[in-house]
XYZ file of N, CA and C in Angstrom:
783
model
N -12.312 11.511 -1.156
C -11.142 10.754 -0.714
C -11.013 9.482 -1.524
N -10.216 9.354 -1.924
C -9.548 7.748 -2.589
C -8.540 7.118 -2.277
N -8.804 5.931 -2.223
C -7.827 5.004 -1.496
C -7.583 3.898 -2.050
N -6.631 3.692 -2.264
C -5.235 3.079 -2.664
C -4.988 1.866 -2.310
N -4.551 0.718 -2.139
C -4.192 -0.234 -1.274
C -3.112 -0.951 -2.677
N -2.138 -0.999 -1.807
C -0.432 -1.777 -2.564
C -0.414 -2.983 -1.647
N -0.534 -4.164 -2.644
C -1.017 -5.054 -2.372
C -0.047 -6.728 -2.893
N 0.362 -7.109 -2.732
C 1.010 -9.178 -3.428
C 1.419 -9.335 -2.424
N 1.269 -11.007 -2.732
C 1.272 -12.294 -2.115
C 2.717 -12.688 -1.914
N 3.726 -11.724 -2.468
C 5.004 -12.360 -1.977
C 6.016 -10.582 -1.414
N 6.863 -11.299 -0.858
C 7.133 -10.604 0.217
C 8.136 -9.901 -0.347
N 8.768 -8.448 0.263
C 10.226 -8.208 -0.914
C 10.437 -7.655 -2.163
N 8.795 -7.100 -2.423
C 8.701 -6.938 -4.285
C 8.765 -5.039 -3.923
N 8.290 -4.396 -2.654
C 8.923 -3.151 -2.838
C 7.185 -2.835 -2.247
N 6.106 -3.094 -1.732
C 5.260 -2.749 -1.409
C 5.006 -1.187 -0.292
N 5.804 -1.458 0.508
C 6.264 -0.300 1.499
C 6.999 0.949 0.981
N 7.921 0.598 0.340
C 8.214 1.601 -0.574
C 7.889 2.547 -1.514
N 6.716 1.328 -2.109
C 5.718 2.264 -3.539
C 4.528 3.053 -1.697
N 4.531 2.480 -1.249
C 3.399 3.178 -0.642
C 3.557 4.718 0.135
N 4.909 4.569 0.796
C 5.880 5.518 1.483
C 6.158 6.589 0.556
N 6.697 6.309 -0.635
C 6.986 7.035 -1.846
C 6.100 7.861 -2.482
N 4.493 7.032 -3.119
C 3.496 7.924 -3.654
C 2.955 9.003 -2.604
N 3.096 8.452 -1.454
C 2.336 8.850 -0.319
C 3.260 10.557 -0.138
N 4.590 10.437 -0.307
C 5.282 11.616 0.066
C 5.210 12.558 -1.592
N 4.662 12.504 -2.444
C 4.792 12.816 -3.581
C 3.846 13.588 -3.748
N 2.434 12.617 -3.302
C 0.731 13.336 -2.837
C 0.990 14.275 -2.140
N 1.914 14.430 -0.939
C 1.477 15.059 0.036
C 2.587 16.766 -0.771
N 3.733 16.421 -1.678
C 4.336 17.558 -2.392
C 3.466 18.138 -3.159
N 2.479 17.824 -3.813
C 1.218 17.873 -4.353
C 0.355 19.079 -3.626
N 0.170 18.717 -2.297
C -0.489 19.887 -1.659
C -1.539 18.580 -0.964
N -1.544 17.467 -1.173
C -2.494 16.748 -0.704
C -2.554 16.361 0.330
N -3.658 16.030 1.091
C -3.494 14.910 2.656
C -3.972 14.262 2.389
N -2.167 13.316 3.262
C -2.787 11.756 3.192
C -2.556 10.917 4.354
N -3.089 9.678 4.656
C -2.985 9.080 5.752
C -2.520 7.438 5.035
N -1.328 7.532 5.616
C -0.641 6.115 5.252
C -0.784 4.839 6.197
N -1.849 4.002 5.670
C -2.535 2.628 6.595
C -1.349 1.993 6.566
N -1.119 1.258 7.564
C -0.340 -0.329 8.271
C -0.760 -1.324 8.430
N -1.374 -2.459 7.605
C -2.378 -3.573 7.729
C -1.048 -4.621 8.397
N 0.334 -4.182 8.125
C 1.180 -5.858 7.740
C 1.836 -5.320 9.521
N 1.630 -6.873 9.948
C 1.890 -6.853 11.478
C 3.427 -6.757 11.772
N 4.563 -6.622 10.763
C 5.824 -6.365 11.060
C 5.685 -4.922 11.016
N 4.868 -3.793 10.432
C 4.564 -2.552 10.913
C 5.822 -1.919 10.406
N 6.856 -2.276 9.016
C 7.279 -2.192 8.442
C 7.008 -0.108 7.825
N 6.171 -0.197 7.662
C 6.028 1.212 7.308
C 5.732 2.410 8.338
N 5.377 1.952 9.618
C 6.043 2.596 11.096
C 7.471 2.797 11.331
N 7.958 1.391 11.258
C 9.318 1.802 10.842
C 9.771 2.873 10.133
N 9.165 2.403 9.035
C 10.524 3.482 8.184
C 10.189 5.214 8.305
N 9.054 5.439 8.853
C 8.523 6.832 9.129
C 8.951 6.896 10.601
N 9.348 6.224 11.618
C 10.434 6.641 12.685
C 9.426 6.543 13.687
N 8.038 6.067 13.485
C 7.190 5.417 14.404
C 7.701 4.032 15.306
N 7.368 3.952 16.352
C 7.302 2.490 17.041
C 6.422 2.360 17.779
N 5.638 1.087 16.827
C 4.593 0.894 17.312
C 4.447 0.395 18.836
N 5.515 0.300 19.741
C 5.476 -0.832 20.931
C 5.458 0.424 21.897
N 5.030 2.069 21.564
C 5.536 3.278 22.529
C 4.401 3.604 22.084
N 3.360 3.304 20.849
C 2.422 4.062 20.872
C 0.946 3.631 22.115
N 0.128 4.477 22.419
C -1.189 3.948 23.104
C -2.005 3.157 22.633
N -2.008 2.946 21.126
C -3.147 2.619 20.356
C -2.851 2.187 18.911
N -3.281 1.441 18.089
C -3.118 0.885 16.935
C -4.388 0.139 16.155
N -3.748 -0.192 14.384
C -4.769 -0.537 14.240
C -5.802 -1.739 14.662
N -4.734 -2.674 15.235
C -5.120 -3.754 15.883
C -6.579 -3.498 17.302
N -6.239 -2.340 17.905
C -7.434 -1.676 18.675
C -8.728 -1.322 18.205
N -8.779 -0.969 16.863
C -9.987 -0.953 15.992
C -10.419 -2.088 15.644
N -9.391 -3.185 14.974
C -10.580 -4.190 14.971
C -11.220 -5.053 15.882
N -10.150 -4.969 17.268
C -10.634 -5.616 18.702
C -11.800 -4.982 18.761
N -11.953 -3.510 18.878
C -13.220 -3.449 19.453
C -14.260 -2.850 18.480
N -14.256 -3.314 17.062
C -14.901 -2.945 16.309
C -16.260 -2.466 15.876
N -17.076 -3.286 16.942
C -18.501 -2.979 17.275
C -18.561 -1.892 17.633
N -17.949 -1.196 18.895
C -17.843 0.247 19.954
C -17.474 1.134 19.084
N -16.394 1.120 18.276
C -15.918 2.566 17.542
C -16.337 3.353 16.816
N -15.783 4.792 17.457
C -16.848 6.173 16.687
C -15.406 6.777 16.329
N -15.988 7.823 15.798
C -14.743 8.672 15.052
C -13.642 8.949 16.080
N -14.240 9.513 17.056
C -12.903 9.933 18.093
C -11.888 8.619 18.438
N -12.106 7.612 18.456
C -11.525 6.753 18.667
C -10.602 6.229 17.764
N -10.855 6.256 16.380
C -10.108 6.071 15.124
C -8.811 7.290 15.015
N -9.825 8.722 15.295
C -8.745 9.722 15.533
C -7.740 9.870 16.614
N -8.065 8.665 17.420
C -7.060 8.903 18.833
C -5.966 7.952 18.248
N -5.786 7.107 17.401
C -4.931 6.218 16.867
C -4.241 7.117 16.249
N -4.804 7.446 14.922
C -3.777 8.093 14.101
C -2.442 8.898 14.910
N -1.387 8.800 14.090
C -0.571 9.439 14.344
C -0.027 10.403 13.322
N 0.789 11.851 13.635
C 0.988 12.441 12.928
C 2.679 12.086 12.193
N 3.326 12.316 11.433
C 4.410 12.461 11.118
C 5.134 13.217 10.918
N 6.589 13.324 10.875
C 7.574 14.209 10.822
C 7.438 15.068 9.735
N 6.141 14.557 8.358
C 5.894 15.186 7.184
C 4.946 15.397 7.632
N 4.762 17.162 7.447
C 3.172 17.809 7.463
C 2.550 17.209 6.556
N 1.148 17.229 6.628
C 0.445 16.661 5.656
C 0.226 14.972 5.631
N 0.997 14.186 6.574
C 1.159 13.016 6.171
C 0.843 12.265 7.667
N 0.001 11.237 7.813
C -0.389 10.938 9.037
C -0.446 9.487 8.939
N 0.014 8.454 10.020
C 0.437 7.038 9.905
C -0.985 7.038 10.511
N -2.045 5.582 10.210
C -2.496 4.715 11.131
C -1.411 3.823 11.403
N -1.210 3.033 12.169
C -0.465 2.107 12.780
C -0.408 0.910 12.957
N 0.711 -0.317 12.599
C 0.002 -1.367 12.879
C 0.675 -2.027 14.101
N 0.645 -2.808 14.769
C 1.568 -3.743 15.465
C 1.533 -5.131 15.078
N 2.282 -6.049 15.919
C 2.628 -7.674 15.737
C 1.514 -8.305 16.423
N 0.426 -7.453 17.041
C -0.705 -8.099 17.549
C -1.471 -8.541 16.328
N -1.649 -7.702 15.281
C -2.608 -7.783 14.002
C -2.041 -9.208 13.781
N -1.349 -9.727 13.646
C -0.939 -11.430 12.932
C -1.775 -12.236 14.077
N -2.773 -11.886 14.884
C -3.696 -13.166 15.643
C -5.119 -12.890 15.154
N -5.261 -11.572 14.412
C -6.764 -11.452 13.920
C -7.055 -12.713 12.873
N -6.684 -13.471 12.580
C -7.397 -14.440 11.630
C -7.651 -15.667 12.471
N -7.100 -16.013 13.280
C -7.320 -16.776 14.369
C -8.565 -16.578 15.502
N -8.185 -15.111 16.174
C -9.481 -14.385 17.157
C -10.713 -14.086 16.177
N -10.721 -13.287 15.016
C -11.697 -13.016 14.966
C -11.889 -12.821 13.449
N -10.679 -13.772 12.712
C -11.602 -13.923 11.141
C -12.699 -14.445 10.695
N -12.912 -15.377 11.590
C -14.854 -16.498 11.160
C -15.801 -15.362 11.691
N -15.493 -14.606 12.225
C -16.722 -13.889 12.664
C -17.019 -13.217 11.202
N -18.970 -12.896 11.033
C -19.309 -12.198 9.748
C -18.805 -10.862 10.030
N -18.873 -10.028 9.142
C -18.545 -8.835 8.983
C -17.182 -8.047 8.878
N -16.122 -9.083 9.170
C -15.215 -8.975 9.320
C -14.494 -8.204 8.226
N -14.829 -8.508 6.894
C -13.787 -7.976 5.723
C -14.401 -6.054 5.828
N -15.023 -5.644 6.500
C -15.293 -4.411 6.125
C -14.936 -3.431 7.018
N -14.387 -3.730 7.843
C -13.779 -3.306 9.509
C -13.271 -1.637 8.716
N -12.186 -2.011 7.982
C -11.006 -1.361 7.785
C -11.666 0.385 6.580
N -12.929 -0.464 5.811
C -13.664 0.527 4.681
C -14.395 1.770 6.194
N -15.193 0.912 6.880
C -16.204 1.935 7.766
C -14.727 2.696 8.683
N -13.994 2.188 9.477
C -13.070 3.193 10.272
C -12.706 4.556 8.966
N -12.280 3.910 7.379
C -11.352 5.374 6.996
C -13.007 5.871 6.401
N -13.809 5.046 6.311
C -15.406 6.544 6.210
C -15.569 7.564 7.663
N -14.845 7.169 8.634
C -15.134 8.262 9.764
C -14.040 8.980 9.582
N -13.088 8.965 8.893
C -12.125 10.118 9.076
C -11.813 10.647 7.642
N -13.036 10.480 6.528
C -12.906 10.740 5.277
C -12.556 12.306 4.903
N -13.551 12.899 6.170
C -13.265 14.453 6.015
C -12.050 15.263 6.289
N -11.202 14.669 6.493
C -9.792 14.942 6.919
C -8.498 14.997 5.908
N -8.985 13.691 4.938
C -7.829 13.249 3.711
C -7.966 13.530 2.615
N -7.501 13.621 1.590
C -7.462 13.773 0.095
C -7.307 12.026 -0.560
N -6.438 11.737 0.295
C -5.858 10.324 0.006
C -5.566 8.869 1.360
N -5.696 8.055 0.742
C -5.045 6.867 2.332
C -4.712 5.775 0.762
N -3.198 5.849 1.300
C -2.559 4.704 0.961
C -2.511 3.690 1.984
N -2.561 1.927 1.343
C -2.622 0.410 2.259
C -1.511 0.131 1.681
N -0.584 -0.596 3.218
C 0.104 -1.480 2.996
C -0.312 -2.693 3.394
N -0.127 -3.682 2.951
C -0.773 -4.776 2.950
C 0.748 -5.806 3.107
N 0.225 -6.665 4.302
C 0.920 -8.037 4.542
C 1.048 -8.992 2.804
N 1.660 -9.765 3.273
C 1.748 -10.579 1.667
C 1.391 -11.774 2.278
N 0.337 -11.879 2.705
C -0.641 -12.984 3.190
C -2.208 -12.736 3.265
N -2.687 -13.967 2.228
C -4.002 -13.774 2.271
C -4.721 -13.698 3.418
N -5.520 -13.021 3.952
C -6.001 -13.083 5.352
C -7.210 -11.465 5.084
N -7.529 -11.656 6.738
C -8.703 -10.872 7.092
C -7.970 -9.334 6.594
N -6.521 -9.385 6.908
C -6.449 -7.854 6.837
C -5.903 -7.489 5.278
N -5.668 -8.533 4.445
C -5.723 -8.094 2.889
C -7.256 -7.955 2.446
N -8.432 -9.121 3.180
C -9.941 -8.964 2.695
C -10.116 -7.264 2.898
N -9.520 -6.813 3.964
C -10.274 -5.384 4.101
C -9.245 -4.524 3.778
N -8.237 -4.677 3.230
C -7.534 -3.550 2.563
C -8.085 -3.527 1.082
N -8.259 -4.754 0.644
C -8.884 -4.972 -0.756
C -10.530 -4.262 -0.852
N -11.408 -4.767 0.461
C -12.594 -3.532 0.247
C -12.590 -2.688 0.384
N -11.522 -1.821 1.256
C -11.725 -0.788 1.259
C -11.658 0.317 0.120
N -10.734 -0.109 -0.816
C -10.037 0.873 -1.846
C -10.581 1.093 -3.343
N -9.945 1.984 -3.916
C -10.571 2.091 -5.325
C -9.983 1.765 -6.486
N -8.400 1.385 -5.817
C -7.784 1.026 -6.962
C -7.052 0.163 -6.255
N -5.765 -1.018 -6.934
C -5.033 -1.899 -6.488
C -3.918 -1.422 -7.304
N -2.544 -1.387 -6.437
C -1.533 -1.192 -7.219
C -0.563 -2.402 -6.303
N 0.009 -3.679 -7.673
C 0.563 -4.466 -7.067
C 1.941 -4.792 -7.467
N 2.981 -4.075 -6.420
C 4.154 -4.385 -7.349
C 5.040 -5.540 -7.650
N 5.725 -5.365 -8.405
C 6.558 -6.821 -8.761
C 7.457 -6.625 -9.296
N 8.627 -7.365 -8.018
C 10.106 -7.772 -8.893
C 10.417 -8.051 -9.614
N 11.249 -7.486 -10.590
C 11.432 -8.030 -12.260
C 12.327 -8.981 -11.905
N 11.847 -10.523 -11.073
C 12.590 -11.641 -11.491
C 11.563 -12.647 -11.157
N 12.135 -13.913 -11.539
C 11.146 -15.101 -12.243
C 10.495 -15.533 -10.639
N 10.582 -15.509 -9.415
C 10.379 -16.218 -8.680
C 8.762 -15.109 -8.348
N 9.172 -13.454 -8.290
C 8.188 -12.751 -7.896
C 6.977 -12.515 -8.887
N 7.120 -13.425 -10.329
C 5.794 -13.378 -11.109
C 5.288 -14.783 -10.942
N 5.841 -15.502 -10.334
C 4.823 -16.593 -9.834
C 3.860 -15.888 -8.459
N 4.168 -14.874 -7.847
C 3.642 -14.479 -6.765
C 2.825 -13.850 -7.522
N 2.964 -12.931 -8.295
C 1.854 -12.006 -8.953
C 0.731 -12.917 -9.331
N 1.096 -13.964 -10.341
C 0.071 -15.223 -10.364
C -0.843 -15.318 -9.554
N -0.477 -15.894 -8.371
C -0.929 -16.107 -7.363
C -2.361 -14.301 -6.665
N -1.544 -13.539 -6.646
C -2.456 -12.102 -6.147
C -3.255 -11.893 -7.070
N -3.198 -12.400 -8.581
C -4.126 -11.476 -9.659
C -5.486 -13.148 -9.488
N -5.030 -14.128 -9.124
C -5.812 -14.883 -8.926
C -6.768 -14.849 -7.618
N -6.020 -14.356 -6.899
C -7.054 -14.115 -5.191
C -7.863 -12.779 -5.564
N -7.455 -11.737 -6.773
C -8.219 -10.486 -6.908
C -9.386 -11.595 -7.954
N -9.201 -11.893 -8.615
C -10.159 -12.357 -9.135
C -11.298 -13.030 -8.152
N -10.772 -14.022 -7.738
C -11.294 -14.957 -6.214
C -12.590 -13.980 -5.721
N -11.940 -12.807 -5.519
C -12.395 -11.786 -4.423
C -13.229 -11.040 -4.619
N -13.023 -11.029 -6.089
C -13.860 -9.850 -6.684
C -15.473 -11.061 -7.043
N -14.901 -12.307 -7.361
C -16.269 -12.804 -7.818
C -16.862 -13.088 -6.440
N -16.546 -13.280 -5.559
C -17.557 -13.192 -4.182
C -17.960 -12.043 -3.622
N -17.509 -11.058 -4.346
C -17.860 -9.733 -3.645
C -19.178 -9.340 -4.739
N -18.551 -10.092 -5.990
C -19.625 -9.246 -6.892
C -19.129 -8.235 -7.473
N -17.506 -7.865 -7.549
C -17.461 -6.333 -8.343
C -15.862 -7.295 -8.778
N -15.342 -6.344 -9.667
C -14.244 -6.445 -10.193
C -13.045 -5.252 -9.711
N -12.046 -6.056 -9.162
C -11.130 -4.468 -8.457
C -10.014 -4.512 -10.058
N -10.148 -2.897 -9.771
C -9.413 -2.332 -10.835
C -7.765 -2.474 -10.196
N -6.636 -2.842 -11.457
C -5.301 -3.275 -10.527
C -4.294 -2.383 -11.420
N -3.232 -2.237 -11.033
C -1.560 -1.881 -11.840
C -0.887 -2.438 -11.883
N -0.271 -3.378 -12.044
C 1.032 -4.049 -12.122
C 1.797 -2.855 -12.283
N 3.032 -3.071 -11.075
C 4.138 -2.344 -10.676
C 5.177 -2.962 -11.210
N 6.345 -2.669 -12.477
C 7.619 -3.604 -12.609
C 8.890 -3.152 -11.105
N 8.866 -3.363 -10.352
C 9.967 -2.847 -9.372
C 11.059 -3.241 -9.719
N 12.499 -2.509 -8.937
C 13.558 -2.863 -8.934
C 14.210 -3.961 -10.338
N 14.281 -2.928 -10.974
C 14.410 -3.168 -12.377
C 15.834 -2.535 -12.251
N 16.853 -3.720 -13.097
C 17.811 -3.589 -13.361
C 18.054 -3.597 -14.746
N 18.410 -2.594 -15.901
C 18.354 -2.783 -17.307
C 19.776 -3.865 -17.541
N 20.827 -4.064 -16.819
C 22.010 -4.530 -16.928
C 22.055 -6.094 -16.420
N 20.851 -6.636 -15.868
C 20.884 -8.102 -15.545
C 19.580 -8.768 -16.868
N 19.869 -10.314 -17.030
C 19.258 -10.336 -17.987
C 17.471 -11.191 -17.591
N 17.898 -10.988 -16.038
C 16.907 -11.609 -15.237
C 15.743 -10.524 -15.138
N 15.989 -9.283 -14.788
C 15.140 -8.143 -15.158
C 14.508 -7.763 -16.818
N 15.527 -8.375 -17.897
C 14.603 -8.219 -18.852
C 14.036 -8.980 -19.438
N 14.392 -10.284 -18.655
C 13.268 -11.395 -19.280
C 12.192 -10.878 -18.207
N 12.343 -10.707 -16.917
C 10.999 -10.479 -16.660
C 10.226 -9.374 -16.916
N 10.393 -8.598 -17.569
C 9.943 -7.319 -17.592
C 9.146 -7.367 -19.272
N 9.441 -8.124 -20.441
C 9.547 -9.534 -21.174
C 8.400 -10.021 -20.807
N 8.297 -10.686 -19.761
C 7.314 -12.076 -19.456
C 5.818 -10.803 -18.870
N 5.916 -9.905 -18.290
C 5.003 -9.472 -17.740
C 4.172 -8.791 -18.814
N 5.137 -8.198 -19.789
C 4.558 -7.609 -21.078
C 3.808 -8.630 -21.619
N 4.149 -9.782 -21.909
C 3.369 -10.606 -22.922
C 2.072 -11.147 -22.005
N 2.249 -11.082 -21.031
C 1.065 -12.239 -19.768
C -0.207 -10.472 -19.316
N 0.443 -9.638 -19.396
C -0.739 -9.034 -18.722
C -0.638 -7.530 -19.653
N -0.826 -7.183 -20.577
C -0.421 -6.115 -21.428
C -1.224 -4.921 -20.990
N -2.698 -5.602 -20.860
C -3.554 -4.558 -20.746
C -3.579 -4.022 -18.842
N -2.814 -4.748 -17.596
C -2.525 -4.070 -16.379
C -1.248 -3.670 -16.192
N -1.090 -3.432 -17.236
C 0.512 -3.118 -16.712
C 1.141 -1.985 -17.070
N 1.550 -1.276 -15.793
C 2.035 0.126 -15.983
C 3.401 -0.071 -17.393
N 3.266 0.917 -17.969
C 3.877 0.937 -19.451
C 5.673 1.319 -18.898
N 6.020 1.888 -17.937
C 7.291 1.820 -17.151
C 7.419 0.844 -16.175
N 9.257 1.510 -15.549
C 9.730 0.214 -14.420
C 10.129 1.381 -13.467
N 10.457 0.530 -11.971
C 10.654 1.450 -10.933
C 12.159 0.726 -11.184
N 13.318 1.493 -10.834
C 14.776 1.250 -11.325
C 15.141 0.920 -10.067
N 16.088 0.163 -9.991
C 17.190 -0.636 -8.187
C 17.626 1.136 -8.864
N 17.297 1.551 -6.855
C 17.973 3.199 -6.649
C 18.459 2.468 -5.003
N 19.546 2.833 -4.755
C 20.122 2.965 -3.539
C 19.779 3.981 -2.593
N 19.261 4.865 -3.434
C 18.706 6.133 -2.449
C 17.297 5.724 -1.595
N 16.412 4.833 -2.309
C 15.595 4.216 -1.574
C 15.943 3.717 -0.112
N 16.887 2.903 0.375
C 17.204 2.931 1.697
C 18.091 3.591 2.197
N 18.805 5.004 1.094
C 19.168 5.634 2.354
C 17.963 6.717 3.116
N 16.929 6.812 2.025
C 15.356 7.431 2.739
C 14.826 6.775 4.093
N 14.568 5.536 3.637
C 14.189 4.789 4.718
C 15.282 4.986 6.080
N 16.544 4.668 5.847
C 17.641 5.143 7.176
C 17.268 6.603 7.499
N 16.674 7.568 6.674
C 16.620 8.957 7.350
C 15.254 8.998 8.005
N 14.207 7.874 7.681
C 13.006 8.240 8.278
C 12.208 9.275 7.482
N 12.667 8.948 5.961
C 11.585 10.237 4.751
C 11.309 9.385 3.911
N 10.221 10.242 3.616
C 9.648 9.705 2.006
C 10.717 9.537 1.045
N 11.202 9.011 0.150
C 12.244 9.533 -0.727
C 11.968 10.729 -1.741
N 10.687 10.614 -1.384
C 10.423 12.303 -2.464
C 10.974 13.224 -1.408
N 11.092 13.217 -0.068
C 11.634 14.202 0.770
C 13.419 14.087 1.268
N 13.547 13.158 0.580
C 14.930 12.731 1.007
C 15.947 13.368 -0.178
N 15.396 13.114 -1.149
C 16.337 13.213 -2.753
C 14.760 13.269 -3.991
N 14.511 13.917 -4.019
C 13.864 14.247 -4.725
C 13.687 14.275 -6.599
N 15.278 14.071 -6.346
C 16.097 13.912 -7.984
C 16.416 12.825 -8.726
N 16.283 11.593 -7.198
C 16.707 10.776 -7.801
C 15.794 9.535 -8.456
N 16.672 8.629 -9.762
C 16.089 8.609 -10.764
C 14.679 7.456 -10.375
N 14.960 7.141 -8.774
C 13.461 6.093 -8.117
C 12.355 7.039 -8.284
N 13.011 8.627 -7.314
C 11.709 8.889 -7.223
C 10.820 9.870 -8.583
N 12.136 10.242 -9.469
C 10.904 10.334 -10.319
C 10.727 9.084 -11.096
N 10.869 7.922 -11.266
C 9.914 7.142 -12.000
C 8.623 7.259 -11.259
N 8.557 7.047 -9.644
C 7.246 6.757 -8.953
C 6.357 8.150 -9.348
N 7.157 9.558 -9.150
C 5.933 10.135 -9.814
C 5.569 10.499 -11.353
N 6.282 9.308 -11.932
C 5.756 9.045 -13.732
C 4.700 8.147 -13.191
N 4.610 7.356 -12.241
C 3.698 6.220 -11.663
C 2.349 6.887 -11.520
N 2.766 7.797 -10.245
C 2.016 8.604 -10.178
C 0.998 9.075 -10.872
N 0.954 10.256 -12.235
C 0.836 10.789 -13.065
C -0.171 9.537 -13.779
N -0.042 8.223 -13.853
C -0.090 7.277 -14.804
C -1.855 7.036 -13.883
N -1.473 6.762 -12.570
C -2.687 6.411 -11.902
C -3.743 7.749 -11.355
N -3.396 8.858 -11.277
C -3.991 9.745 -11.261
C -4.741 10.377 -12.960
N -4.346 9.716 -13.658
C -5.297 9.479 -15.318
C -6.248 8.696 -15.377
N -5.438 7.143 -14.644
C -6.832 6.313 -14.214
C -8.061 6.727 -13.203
N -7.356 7.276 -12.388
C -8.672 7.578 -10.902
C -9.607 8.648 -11.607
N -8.497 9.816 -11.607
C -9.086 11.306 -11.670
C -8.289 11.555 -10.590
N -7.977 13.283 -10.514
C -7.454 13.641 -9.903
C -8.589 14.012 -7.997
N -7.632 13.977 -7.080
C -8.046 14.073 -5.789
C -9.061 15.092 -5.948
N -10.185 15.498 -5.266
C -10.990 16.303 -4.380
C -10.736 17.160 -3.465
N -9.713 18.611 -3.742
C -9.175 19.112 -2.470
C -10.017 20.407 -2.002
């Protein structure tokens, strides 16, 4: 199993989307995957037609009682989705008090790695969405995973944010002791504004060697997926978002190696 975590510090750059997207692409693939909810607006419940305020259980229940939990308990959370193959953990608006209740406590950044080792035998894949706030639940989306894919708006305000995330991966990695492997994502790339090609421009010259060699294109079909409650690989399959994401795809499955099925 390998896991994924889509990850920056600023809000709006398309994080839910790249995650929703690869996630429905894996699963056309033949793969299983389980799509995590770290960010307490639960944003990616949403758009898979979940609500978190009807479910019994969430991820916020795992780290409350983090000491107690065994596999059955992790598996009583999950939820399944309207896509075979494709299974939400969950987050709610409770998760935005874990840094307050119970970030000083030790052990904390690893909560999120030991829950998806009890349900490893189940997945091929688990994609993270991640809040765009440094906190307890980016520390453990960041340990848990094997790769970082962080996307970014091709305009000037969202590569000061990237700044900012490739500096907390660094941060993170030297207190951990390892170095996390990353992608720079160009999102919502417009070839016709000149704000998209200076930034697209600026990212080339500042980070050559993380940066995916394509752009994810402004597609409108992206939220009419999200309004249907699909992946957009299940929504429109043709269109020109979702195959860039699985040129994305293709790009990071060279880096990993391919899944274990």
């Amino acid at each position: 199993m390998q896991v994924w975590t889509v990850s920056n510090q600023k809000g709006g750059v398309g994080k839910t989307t790249s995650v929703i997207t690869l996630a429905g692409l894996l699963v056309k693939r033949g793969y299983r995957v389980l799509a995590v909810d770290t960010d307490p607006q639960a944003s990616l419940g949403y758009y898979l037609g979940v609500d978190p305020d009807e479910l019994p259980g969430s991820l916020f229940d795992l780290f409350r009682y983090h000491e107690e939990i065994e596999r059955q308990h992790v598996e009583a959370v999950i939820v399944p989705t309207s896509v075979p193959q494709l299974d939400l953990l969950p987050a709610t608006t409770a998760l935005a008090t874990l840094d307050r209740t119970l970030g000083t406590k030790d052990g904390m950044g690893l909560i999120l790695k030991r829950v998806l080792e009890m349900v490893s035998h189940r997945y091929d894949a688990v994609l993270i969405d991640c809040p765009p706030v440094l906190g307890v639940l980016m520390i453990n989306a960041l340990a848990a995973c094997d790769r970082i894919v962080v996307p970014v708006q091709t305009e000037f305000l969202a590569l000061k944010g990237l700044d900012r995330m490739v500096r907390t991966l660094e941060m993170v990695g030297r207190s951990r002791g390892t170095q996390y492997p990353f992608t720079i994502v160009p999102t919502m790339f417009d070839k016709r504004t000149r704000a998209s090609l200076q930034a697209l421009t600026a990212l080339t010259q500042k980070y050559p060697k993380d940066l995916w060699h394509s752009v994810i294109p402004v597609d409108t079909r992206f939220r009419d997926a999200s309004q249907a409650h699909l992946p957009p690989s299940h929504y429109d399959a043709g269109s020109r978002g979702v195959k860039a994401y699985d040129q994305l795809l293709n790009a990071l499955l060279d880096q990993q190696g391919e899944f274990n099925v």
